[in-house]
Amino acid sequence: DGGITQSPKYLFRKEGQNVTLSCEQNLNHDAMYWYRQDPGQGLRLIYYSQIVNDFQKGDIAEGYSVSREKKESFPLTVTSAQKNPTAFYLCASSVSGRSYEQYFGPGTRLTVT
Amino acid sequence: KNEVEQSPQNLTAQEGEFITINCSYSVGISALHWLQQHPGGGIVSLFMLSSGKKKHGRLIATINIQEKHSSLHITASHPRDSAVYICAVVSSYNTDKLIFGTGTRLQVFP
């Protein structure tokens, strides 16, 4: 049963703490993406990776970091430098680096207080 | 101004009504996606279009490349169609990324 998993579904952290969001896919996709969703705004790209051990900044990378050590995994760390980290975070993957068809995970809702 | 604009932002309908959601974009594109996001948050891809029209069950998507406009139609709407519908485009100058609209929230009442 192929797909993308994100865990946990809900995450709560205190301000000033780093937090890592998990994203795993078993679709054998090369490319993976992290998006942030805020009320009233479209999804915004944080980071993306087209191949293992390589990744590029998206439109709102400040305050975030990623790694891509394995094809299946693309964890996102929200650092204390992110000014407004409370949001819904979505991970996606696609067969190649082109965005013609992206598959999305169920998302993680992060609340920082 | 956003590169991808959707209208309306919110839409309510009675069960059985015909629904139309519009998407206009200002960039050259390689493809356009229609996505569905349910209240739980997960996103499902409904259609990917580069020209013409596609149909899947009660859903129909059309695109007019010259007018830079796409529509998503739902025939015989049902309460389970209640969701946020998102238009996203693949820019022809950067195929690595999707550009998203802000979504249309649809509520269908029985």
mmCIF file of C-alpha atoms in Angstrom:
data_model
loop_
_atom_site.group_PDB
_atom_site.id
_atom_site.type_symbol
_atom_site.label_atom_id
_atom_site.label_comp_id
_atom_site.label_asym_id
_atom_site.label_seq_id
_atom_site.Cartn_x
_atom_site.Cartn_y
_atom_site.Cartn_z
ATOM 1 C CA ASP A 1 0.000 0.000 0.000
ATOM 2 C CA GLY A 2 2.029 2.960 -1.299
ATOM 3 C CA GLY A 3 1.765 6.441 0.023
ATOM 4 C CA ILE A 4 3.186 9.283 2.061
ATOM 5 C CA THR A 5 3.068 9.317 5.822
ATOM 6 C CA GLN A 6 3.569 12.294 8.078
ATOM 7 C CA SER A 7 3.800 12.088 11.795
ATOM 8 C CA PRO A 8 2.523 13.182 14.130
ATOM 9 C CA LYS A 9 -0.834 14.571 13.017
ATOM 10 C CA TYR A 10 -0.774 17.234 15.761
ATOM 11 C CA LEU A 11 2.333 18.645 17.413
ATOM 12 C CA PHE A 12 2.641 21.132 20.236
ATOM 13 C CA ARG A 13 5.848 22.899 21.216
ATOM 14 C CA LYS A 14 6.990 25.739 23.394
ATOM 15 C CA GLU A 15 8.471 28.833 21.786
ATOM 16 C CA GLY A 16 12.229 28.599 21.420
ATOM 17 C CA GLN A 17 12.331 24.846 20.861
ATOM 18 C CA ASN A 18 13.343 23.235 17.595
ATOM 19 C CA VAL A 19 10.940 20.601 16.300
ATOM 20 C CA THR A 20 11.301 18.018 13.524
ATOM 21 C CA LEU A 21 8.409 16.902 11.343
ATOM 22 C CA SER A 22 8.612 13.507 9.736
ATOM 23 C CA CYS A 23 7.798 12.666 6.113
ATOM 24 C CA GLU A 24 8.230 9.185 4.652
ATOM 25 C CA GLN A 25 7.213 7.852 1.238
ATOM 26 C CA ASN A 26 7.267 4.347 -0.216
ATOM 27 C CA LEU A 27 6.326 5.395 -3.740
ATOM 28 C CA ASN A 28 9.929 5.280 -4.972
ATOM 29 C CA HIS A 29 9.639 8.953 -5.902
ATOM 30 C CA ASP A 30 12.792 10.960 -6.516
ATOM 31 C CA ALA A 31 11.435 14.383 -5.575
ATOM 32 C CA MET A 32 9.994 15.494 -2.248
ATOM 33 C CA TYR A 33 8.558 18.814 -1.117
ATOM 34 C CA TRP A 34 7.571 20.643 2.059
ATOM 35 C CA TYR A 35 4.752 23.183 2.072
ATOM 36 C CA ARG A 36 3.272 25.440 4.677
ATOM 37 C CA GLN A 37 -0.432 26.315 4.709
ATOM 38 C CA ASP A 38 -1.876 29.302 6.579
ATOM 39 C CA PRO A 39 -5.530 30.395 6.671
ATOM 40 C CA GLY A 40 -6.490 32.469 3.637
ATOM 41 C CA GLN A 41 -3.227 31.770 1.811
ATOM 42 C CA GLY A 42 -2.194 29.292 -0.819
ATOM 43 C CA LEU A 43 0.341 26.600 -0.038
ATOM 44 C CA ARG A 44 3.852 28.004 0.066
ATOM 45 C CA LEU A 45 6.962 26.000 -0.746
ATOM 46 C CA ILE A 46 9.542 25.743 2.045
ATOM 47 C CA TYR A 47 12.132 23.329 0.639
ATOM 48 C CA TYR A 48 12.296 20.702 -2.054
ATOM 49 C CA SER A 49 14.650 17.907 -2.979
ATOM 50 C CA GLN A 50 14.968 16.314 -6.392
ATOM 51 C CA ILE A 51 17.527 13.699 -5.429
ATOM 52 C CA VAL A 52 19.144 12.190 -2.352
ATOM 53 C CA ASN A 53 21.713 14.422 -0.640
ATOM 54 C CA ASP A 54 20.523 17.511 -2.496
ATOM 55 C CA PHE A 55 17.822 20.072 -1.718
ATOM 56 C CA GLN A 56 16.858 23.617 -2.664
ATOM 57 C CA LYS A 57 15.233 26.480 -0.821
ATOM 58 C CA GLY A 58 11.684 27.311 -1.714
ATOM 59 C CA ASP A 59 9.934 30.622 -1.277
ATOM 60 C CA ILE A 60 9.903 30.714 2.538
ATOM 61 C CA ALA A 61 12.949 28.728 3.704
ATOM 62 C CA GLU A 62 14.070 31.089 6.482
ATOM 63 C CA GLY A 63 13.850 29.451 9.895
ATOM 64 C CA TYR A 64 13.600 25.926 8.481
ATOM 65 C CA SER A 65 16.116 23.198 7.671
ATOM 66 C CA VAL A 66 15.871 19.837 5.904
ATOM 67 C CA SER A 67 17.942 16.773 5.104
ATOM 68 C CA ARG A 68 17.630 14.090 2.434
ATOM 69 C CA GLU A 69 19.879 11.223 3.463
ATOM 70 C CA LYS A 70 17.514 8.542 2.145
ATOM 71 C CA LYS A 71 15.217 8.514 -0.866
ATOM 72 C CA GLU A 72 12.226 7.643 1.322
ATOM 73 C CA SER A 73 12.652 10.329 3.961
ATOM 74 C CA PHE A 74 12.645 14.135 3.969
ATOM 75 C CA PRO A 75 12.392 15.478 7.543
ATOM 76 C CA LEU A 76 11.743 19.171 8.162
ATOM 77 C CA THR A 77 13.108 20.967 11.219
ATOM 78 C CA VAL A 78 11.329 24.104 12.347
ATOM 79 C CA THR A 79 13.946 26.074 14.222
ATOM 80 C CA SER A 80 13.549 28.701 16.899
ATOM 81 C CA ALA A 81 14.503 31.271 14.246
ATOM 82 C CA GLN A 82 11.147 30.785 12.493
ATOM 83 C CA LYS A 83 9.157 33.812 13.617
ATOM 84 C CA ASN A 84 5.676 32.390 13.187
ATOM 85 C CA PRO A 85 5.890 28.594 13.156
ATOM 86 C CA THR A 86 2.268 27.753 13.980
ATOM 87 C CA ALA A 87 0.802 26.379 10.733
ATOM 88 C CA PHE A 88 -0.270 23.268 8.855
ATOM 89 C CA TYR A 89 2.662 21.539 7.159
ATOM 90 C CA LEU A 90 2.252 19.298 4.126
ATOM 91 C CA CYS A 91 4.794 17.001 2.560
ATOM 92 C CA ALA A 92 4.536 15.863 -1.062
ATOM 93 C CA SER A 93 6.462 13.752 -3.529
ATOM 94 C CA SER A 94 6.629 13.286 -7.276
ATOM 95 C CA VAL A 95 8.179 10.795 -9.660
ATOM 96 C CA SER A 96 10.750 13.183 -11.010
ATOM 97 C CA GLY A 97 11.795 16.713 -10.184
ATOM 98 C CA ARG A 98 8.992 18.052 -12.327
ATOM 99 C CA SER A 99 5.771 19.048 -10.627
ATOM 100 C CA TYR A 100 3.433 17.368 -13.076
ATOM 101 C CA GLU A 101 1.941 15.120 -10.462
ATOM 102 C CA GLN A 102 2.548 15.514 -6.781
ATOM 103 C CA TYR A 103 1.201 13.184 -4.121
ATOM 104 C CA PHE A 104 0.478 14.762 -0.759
ATOM 105 C CA GLY A 105 0.747 13.433 2.756
ATOM 106 C CA PRO A 106 -1.970 13.924 5.413
ATOM 107 C CA GLY A 107 -0.188 16.896 6.995
ATOM 108 C CA THR A 108 1.026 17.882 10.457
ATOM 109 C CA ARG A 109 -0.581 20.719 12.388
ATOM 110 C CA LEU A 110 2.096 22.432 14.476
ATOM 111 C CA THR A 111 1.142 24.739 17.319
ATOM 112 C CA VAL A 112 3.845 26.749 19.069
ATOM 113 C CA THR A 113 2.956 28.657 22.228
ATOM 114 C CA LYS B 1 -1.617 40.284 -7.103
ATOM 115 C CA ASN B 2 -1.421 36.506 -6.850
ATOM 116 C CA GLU B 3 -0.296 34.628 -9.923
ATOM 117 C CA VAL B 4 -3.192 32.192 -9.433
ATOM 118 C CA GLU B 5 -6.602 33.546 -8.494
ATOM 119 C CA GLN B 6 -9.652 31.488 -7.610
ATOM 120 C CA SER B 7 -13.293 32.473 -7.384
ATOM 121 C CA PRO B 8 -15.402 32.343 -5.437
ATOM 122 C CA GLN B 9 -13.537 32.067 -2.125
ATOM 123 C CA ASN B 10 -16.551 30.479 -0.464
ATOM 124 C CA LEU B 11 -19.490 28.666 -1.978
ATOM 125 C CA THR B 12 -22.574 27.082 -0.470
ATOM 126 C CA ALA B 13 -24.988 24.895 -2.386
ATOM 127 C CA GLN B 14 -27.960 22.634 -1.912
ATOM 128 C CA GLU B 15 -27.531 18.975 -2.676
ATOM 129 C CA GLY B 16 -28.079 18.322 -6.372
ATOM 130 C CA GLU B 17 -26.953 21.744 -7.587
ATOM 131 C CA PHE B 18 -24.417 22.244 -10.376
ATOM 132 C CA ILE B 19 -21.221 23.846 -9.033
ATOM 133 C CA THR B 20 -18.588 25.870 -10.882
ATOM 134 C CA ILE B 21 -15.266 26.984 -9.418
ATOM 135 C CA ASN B 22 -13.002 29.240 -11.450
ATOM 136 C CA CYS B 23 -9.244 29.642 -11.672
ATOM 137 C CA SER B 24 -7.366 32.375 -13.525
ATOM 138 C CA TYR B 25 -3.612 32.609 -13.794
ATOM 139 C CA SER B 26 -1.195 35.206 -15.078
ATOM 140 C CA VAL B 27 1.874 33.121 -15.962
ATOM 141 C CA GLY B 28 2.655 30.790 -18.834
ATOM 142 C CA ILE B 29 2.009 27.241 -17.741
ATOM 143 C CA SER B 30 2.901 23.665 -18.641
ATOM 144 C CA ALA B 31 0.015 22.142 -16.709
ATOM 145 C CA LEU B 32 -2.733 22.947 -14.232
ATOM 146 C CA HIS B 33 -3.874 20.868 -11.272
ATOM 147 C CA TRP B 34 -7.162 20.733 -9.423
ATOM 148 C CA LEU B 35 -6.753 19.460 -5.858
ATOM 149 C CA GLN B 36 -9.254 18.627 -3.131
ATOM 150 C CA GLN B 37 -8.567 19.192 0.566
ATOM 151 C CA HIS B 38 -10.953 17.661 3.090
ATOM 152 C CA PRO B 39 -11.440 19.037 6.622
ATOM 153 C CA GLY B 40 -8.844 16.606 7.973
ATOM 154 C CA GLY B 41 -6.248 18.404 5.879
ATOM 155 C CA GLY B 42 -4.980 15.796 3.446
ATOM 156 C CA ILE B 43 -4.872 16.779 -0.223
ATOM 157 C CA VAL B 44 -5.934 14.613 -3.139
ATOM 158 C CA SER B 45 -5.194 15.321 -6.778
ATOM 159 C CA LEU B 46 -8.371 15.422 -8.878
ATOM 160 C CA PHE B 47 -7.110 16.408 -12.312
ATOM 161 C CA MET B 48 -4.028 17.483 -14.175
ATOM 162 C CA LEU B 49 -4.740 19.391 -17.407
ATOM 163 C CA SER B 50 -2.672 20.933 -20.137
ATOM 164 C CA SER B 51 -5.474 21.431 -22.646
ATOM 165 C CA GLY B 52 -9.149 20.768 -23.277
ATOM 166 C CA LYS B 53 -11.365 18.945 -20.850
ATOM 167 C CA LYS B 54 -11.283 15.970 -18.487
ATOM 168 C CA LYS B 55 -14.116 14.147 -16.764
ATOM 169 C CA HIS B 56 -14.107 11.815 -13.793
ATOM 170 C CA GLY B 57 -17.463 10.750 -12.438
ATOM 171 C CA ARG B 58 -19.401 13.893 -11.507
ATOM 172 C CA LEU B 59 -16.337 16.122 -11.837
ATOM 173 C CA ILE B 60 -15.397 17.964 -15.022
ATOM 174 C CA ALA B 61 -12.368 20.192 -15.495
ATOM 175 C CA THR B 62 -11.762 22.480 -18.443
ATOM 176 C CA ILE B 63 -8.924 24.752 -19.410
ATOM 177 C CA ASN B 64 -8.599 27.578 -21.939
ATOM 178 C CA ILE B 65 -4.898 28.221 -22.452
ATOM 179 C CA GLN B 66 -5.426 31.374 -24.540
ATOM 180 C CA GLU B 67 -7.622 32.959 -21.861
ATOM 181 C CA LYS B 68 -5.486 31.588 -18.991
ATOM 182 C CA HIS B 69 -8.547 30.210 -17.279
ATOM 183 C CA SER B 70 -9.746 26.895 -15.924
ATOM 184 C CA SER B 71 -13.016 25.757 -14.403
ATOM 185 C CA LEU B 72 -13.945 22.845 -12.175
ATOM 186 C CA HIS B 73 -17.550 21.713 -12.396
ATOM 187 C CA ILE B 74 -19.386 19.366 -10.047
ATOM 188 C CA THR B 75 -22.650 17.960 -11.330
ATOM 189 C CA ALA B 76 -25.363 16.752 -8.941
ATOM 190 C CA SER B 77 -23.437 17.986 -5.894
ATOM 191 C CA HIS B 78 -23.536 15.971 -2.685
ATOM 192 C CA PRO B 79 -22.646 16.820 0.939
ATOM 193 C CA ARG B 80 -19.556 14.605 0.640
ATOM 194 C CA ASP B 81 -18.241 17.056 -1.982
ATOM 195 C CA SER B 82 -17.808 19.606 0.820
ATOM 196 C CA ALA B 83 -14.119 20.463 0.836
ATOM 197 C CA VAL B 84 -11.620 23.098 -0.208
ATOM 198 C CA TYR B 85 -10.796 22.972 -3.918
ATOM 199 C CA ILE B 86 -7.366 24.262 -4.882
ATOM 200 C CA CYS B 87 -6.053 25.240 -8.280
ATOM 201 C CA ALA B 88 -2.301 24.977 -8.840
ATOM 202 C CA VAL B 89 -0.188 25.599 -11.942
ATOM 203 C CA VAL B 90 3.164 24.377 -13.173
ATOM 204 C CA SER B 91 4.923 27.436 -14.500
ATOM 205 C CA SER B 92 6.473 26.926 -17.929
ATOM 206 C CA TYR B 93 9.647 28.751 -16.821
ATOM 207 C CA ASN B 94 10.134 26.638 -13.679
ATOM 208 C CA THR B 95 8.674 23.163 -13.792
ATOM 209 C CA ASP B 96 10.143 22.289 -10.387
ATOM 210 C CA LYS B 97 7.417 24.091 -8.469
ATOM 211 C CA LEU B 98 3.666 24.410 -8.220
ATOM 212 C CA ILE B 99 2.041 27.832 -7.775
ATOM 213 C CA PHE B 100 -1.120 27.548 -5.700
ATOM 214 C CA GLY B 101 -4.354 29.485 -5.534
ATOM 215 C CA THR B 102 -5.836 30.227 -2.125
ATOM 216 C CA GLY B 103 -8.643 27.703 -2.554
ATOM 217 C CA THR B 104 -12.432 27.707 -2.743
ATOM 218 C CA ARG B 105 -14.307 26.417 0.282
ATOM 219 C CA LEU B 106 -17.413 24.499 -0.823
ATOM 220 C CA GLN B 107 -20.215 23.463 1.509
ATOM 221 C CA VAL B 108 -23.040 21.357 0.156
ATOM 222 C CA PHE B 109 -26.113 21.055 2.359
ATOM 223 C CA PRO B 110 -28.614 18.201 2.219
#
